[in-house]
Coordinates of C-alpha atoms in Angstrom, one line a residue:
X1 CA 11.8 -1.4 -37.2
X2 CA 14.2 -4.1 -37.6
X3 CA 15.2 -3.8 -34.2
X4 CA 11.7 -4.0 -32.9
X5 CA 11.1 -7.1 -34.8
X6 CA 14.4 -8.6 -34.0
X7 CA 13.5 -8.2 -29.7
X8 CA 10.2 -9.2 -30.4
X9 CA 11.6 -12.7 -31.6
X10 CA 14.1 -12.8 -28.5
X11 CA 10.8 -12.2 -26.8
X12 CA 9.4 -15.2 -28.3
X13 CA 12.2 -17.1 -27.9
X14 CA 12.5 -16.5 -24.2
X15 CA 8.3 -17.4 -23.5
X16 CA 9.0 -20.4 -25.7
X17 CA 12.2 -21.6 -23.7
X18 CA 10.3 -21.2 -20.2
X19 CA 7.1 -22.5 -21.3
X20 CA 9.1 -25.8 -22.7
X21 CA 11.0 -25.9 -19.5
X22 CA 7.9 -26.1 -17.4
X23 CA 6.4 -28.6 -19.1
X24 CA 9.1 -30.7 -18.9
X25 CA 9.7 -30.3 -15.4
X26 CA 6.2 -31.2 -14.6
X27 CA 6.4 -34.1 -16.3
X28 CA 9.7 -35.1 -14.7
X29 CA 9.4 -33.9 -11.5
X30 CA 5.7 -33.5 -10.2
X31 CA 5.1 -33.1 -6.4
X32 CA 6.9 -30.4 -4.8
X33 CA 9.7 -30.0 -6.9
X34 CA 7.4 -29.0 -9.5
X35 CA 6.9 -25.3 -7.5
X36 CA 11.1 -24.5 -6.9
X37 CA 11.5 -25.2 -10.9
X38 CA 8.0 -22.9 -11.7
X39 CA 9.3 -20.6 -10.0
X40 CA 13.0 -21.0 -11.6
X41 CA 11.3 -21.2 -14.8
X42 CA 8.6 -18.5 -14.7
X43 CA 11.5 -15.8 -13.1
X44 CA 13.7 -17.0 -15.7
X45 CA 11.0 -15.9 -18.3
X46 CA 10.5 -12.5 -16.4
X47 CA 13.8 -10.8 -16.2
X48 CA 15.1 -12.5 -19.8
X49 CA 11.8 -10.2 -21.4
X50 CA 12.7 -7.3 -19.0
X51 CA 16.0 -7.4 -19.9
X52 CA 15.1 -7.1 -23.4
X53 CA 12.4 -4.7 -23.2
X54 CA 14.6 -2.4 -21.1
X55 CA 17.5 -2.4 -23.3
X56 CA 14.7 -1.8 -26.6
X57 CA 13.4 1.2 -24.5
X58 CA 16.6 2.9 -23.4
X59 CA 18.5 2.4 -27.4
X60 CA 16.1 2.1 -29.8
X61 CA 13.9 5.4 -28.7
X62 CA 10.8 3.8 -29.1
X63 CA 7.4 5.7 -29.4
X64 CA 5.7 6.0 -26.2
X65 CA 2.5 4.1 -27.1
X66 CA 4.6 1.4 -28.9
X67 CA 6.5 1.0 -25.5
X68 CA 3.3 0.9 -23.1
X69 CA 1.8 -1.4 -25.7
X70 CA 5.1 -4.1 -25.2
X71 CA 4.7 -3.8 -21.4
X72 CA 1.1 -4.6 -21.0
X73 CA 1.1 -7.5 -23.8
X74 CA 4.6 -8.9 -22.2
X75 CA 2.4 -8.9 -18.8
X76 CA -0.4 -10.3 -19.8
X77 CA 1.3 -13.0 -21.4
X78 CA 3.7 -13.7 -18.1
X79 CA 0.1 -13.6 -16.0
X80 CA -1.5 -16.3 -18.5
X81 CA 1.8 -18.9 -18.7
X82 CA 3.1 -18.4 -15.2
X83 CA 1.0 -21.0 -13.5
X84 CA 0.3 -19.3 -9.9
X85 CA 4.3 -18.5 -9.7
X86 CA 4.7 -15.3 -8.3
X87 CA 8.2 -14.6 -9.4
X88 CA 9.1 -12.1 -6.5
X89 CA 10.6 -12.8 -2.7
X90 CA 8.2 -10.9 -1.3
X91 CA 5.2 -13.6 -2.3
X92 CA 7.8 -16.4 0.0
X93 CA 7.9 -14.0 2.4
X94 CA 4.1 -13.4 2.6
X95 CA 3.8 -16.9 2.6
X96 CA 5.9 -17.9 6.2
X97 CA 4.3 -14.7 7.4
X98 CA 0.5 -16.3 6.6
X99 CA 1.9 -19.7 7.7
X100 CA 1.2 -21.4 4.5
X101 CA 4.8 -21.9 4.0
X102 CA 7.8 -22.7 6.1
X103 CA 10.3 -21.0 5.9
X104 CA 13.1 -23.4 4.5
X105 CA 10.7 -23.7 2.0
X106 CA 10.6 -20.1 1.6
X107 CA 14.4 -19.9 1.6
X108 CA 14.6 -22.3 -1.1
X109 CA 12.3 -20.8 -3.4
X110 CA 14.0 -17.0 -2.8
X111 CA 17.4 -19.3 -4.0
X112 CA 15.5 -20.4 -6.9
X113 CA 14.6 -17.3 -8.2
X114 CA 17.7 -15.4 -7.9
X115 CA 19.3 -18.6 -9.7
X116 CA 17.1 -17.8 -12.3
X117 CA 17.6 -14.2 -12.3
X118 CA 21.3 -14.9 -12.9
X119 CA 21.0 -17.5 -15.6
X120 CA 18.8 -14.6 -17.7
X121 CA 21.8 -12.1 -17.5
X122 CA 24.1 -14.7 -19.4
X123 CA 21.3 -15.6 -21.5
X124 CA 20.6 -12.1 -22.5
X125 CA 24.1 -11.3 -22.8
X126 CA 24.8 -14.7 -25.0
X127 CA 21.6 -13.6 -27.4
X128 CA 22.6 -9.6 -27.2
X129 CA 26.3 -11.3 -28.4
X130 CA 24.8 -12.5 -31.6
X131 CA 24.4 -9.3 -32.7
X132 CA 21.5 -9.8 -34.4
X133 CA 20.0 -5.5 -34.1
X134 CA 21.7 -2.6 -34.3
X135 CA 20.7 -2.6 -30.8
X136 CA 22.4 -5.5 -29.5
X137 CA 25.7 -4.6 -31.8
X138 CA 25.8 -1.1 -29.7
X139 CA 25.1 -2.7 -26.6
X140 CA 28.3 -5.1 -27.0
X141 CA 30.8 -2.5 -28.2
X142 CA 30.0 -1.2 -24.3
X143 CA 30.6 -4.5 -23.4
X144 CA 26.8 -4.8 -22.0
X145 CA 27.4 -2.4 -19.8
X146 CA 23.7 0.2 -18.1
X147 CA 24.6 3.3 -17.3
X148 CA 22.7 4.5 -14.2
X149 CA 19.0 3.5 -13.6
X150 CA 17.8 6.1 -10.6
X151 CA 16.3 9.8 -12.9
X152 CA 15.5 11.0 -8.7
X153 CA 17.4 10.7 -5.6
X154 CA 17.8 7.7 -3.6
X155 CA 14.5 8.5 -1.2
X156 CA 12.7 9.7 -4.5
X157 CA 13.5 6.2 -5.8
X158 CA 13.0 4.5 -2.8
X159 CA 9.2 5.9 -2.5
X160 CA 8.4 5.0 -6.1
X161 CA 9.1 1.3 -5.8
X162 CA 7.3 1.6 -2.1
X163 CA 4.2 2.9 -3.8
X164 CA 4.4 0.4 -6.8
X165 CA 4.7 -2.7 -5.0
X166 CA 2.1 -1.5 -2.8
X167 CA -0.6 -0.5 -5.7
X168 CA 0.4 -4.1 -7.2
X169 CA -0.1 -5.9 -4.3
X170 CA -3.5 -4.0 -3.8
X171 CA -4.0 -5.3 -7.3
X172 CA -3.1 -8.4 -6.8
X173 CA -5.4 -9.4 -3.2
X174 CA -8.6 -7.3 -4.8
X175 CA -8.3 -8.6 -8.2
X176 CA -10.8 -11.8 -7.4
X177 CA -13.5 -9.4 -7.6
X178 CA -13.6 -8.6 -11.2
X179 CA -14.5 -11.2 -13.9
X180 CA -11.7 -14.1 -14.6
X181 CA -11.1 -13.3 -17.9
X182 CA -10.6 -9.3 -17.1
X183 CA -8.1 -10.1 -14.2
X184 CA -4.7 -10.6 -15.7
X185 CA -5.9 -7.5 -18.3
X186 CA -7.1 -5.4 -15.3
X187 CA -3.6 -6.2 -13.8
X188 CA -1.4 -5.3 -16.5
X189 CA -2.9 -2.6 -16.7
X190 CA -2.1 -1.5 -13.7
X191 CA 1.5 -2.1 -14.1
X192 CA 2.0 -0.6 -17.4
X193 CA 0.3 2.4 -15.8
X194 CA 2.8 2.0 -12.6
X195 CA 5.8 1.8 -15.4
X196 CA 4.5 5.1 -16.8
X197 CA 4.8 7.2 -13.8
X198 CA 7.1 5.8 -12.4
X199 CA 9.6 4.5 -15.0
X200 CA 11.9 7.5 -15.2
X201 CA 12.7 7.7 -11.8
X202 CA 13.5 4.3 -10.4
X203 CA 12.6 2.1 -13.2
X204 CA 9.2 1.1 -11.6
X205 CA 10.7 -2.6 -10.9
X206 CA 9.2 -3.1 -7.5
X207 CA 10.2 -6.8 -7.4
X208 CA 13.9 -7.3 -5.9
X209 CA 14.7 -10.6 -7.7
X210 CA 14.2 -8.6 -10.8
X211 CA 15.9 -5.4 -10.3
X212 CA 18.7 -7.8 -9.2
X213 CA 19.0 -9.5 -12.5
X214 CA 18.1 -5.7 -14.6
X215 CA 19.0 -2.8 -12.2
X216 CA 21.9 -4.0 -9.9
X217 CA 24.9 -4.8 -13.0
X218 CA 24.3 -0.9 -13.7
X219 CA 27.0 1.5 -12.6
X220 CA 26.0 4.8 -10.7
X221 CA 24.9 3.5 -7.2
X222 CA 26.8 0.7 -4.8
X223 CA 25.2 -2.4 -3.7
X224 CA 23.6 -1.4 -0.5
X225 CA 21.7 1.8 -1.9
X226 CA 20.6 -0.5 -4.8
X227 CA 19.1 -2.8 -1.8
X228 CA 17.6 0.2 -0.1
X229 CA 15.7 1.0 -3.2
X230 CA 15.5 -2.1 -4.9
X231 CA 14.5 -5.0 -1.9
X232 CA 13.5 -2.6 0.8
X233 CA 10.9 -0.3 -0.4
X234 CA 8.6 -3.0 -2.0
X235 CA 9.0 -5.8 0.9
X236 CA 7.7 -1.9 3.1
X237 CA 5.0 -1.5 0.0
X238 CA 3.8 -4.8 0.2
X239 CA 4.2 -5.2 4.0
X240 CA 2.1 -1.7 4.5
X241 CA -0.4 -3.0 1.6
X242 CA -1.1 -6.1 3.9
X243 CA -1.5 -4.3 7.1
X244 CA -3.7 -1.5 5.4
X245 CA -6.2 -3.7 4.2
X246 CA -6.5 -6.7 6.9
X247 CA -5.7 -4.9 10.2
X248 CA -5.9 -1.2 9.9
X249 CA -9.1 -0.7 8.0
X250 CA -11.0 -3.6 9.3
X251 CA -10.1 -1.9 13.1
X252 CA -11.4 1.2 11.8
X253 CA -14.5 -0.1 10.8
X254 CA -15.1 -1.9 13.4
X255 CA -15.0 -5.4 11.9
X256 CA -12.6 -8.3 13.4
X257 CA -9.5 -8.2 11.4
X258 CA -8.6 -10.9 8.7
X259 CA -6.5 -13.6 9.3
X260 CA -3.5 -14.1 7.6
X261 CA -3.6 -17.6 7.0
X262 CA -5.4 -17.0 4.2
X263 CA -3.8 -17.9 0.4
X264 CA -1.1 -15.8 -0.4
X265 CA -2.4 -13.1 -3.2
X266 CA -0.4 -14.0 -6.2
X267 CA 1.7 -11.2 -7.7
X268 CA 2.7 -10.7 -11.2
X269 CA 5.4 -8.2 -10.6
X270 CA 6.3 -7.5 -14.2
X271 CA 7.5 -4.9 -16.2

């Protein structure tokens, strides 16, 4: 149990960090510099908890339910302090495509985000340095080092993160329906249930800045099938999500299709 408790505090420590970093940056730097350093700060949050979480799971054989349990609270608690960020590429991308961003913009806040996603693999490695588990003293002696993430084959893998960032995004752009206060719980939801099924396969990441930070340091795979997994089948999941539901299904039925200049759905893409 002293492991748990000890990654629960670098949980903590992590929210706290990001949270104090947001703040301050909008009180330094309102207008539009305030979105690049949300995002920096709010990705930054994401994969420092992931990379936590994952190492807990994989070392410390946790129970199951005690493991579902830390996925759903950790995403509810990104959806509540993440301010509208969305903490994935794919949301930028969405953006240029709906015209409610240009796309230096969007090229800027992609650059943000894998900043982040770099400066929470030192953190994590400076924290897991401490020593401060049995976990994190194991997980130095191998000099930090993940073994392979992928439990299928490359297509196998490739079709899980496909499906997961296309049941998020479904989420994510139906998700106004239900009552406020049930949305980031009816969301997390869905992702712990996505991490579930699909964790032993690819990892159930479906966000590339993400498995960048987590997935792409482990040895078993080379860059470019880690990229085929990892950035190509959920931009395809959430590119197949949009069509589905604004062109396809409104042409089926006969209604005139949505427009995609409407606001970008906002997706939590946690794990």
């Amino acid at each position: 149990m002293t492991d748990l408790y000890v990654s629960l505090a670098v949980l903590g420590a992590a929210v706290t960090l990001s949270e104090a970093l947001r703040r301050t940056a909008a009180r330094l730097f309102p207008g539009a510099y305030w979105i690049y350093l949300l995002e920096a700060a709010s990705t930054f949050q994401l994969c420092c908890c992931t990379h936590e979480l994952k190492l807990l799971g994989e070392t410390a054989r946790l129970e199951l339910l005690v493991g579902l349990t830390l996925t759903y609270t950790m995403t509810v608690i990104h959806l509540l302090t993440f301010r509208g960020a969305t903490c994935n590429p794919s949301g930028a991308l969405e953006s240029v495509c709906r015209g409610s961003s240009t796309v230096r913009a969007a090229v800027v806040l992609i650059a943000c985000q894998f900043g982040a996603a770099v400066a929470a693999q030192y953190f994590a490695a400076s924290v897991w340095s401490l020593g401060l588990s049995d976990v994190h003293i194991r997980h130095q002696r191998f000099g930090f080092r993940c073994f392979d993430p992928l439990g299928g084959t490359l297509l196998e893998a490739a079709a899980v993160e496909l499906a997961c960032a296309f049941t998020v995004q479904a989420a994510a752009m139906h998700v106004h329906k239900v009552d406020e206060k049930l949305r980031a719980h009816l969301v997390a939801a869905v992702i712990t249930a996505l991490v579930y099924t699909g964790g032993s396969i690819s990892g159930a990441v479906f966000n590339p800045v993400l498995a960048f930070s987590v997935q792409f340091p482990c040895s078993g795979h080379t860059y470019l099938e880690y990229c085929f997994v990892y950035w190509l089948g959920p931009v395809l999941g959430v590119a197949s999500c949009i069509l589905l539901f604004e062109k396809i299904i409104p042409f089926l039925s006969g209604k005139s299709t949505i427009r995609l200049d409407v606001p970008t759905a906002q997706k939590p893409k946690t794990q």
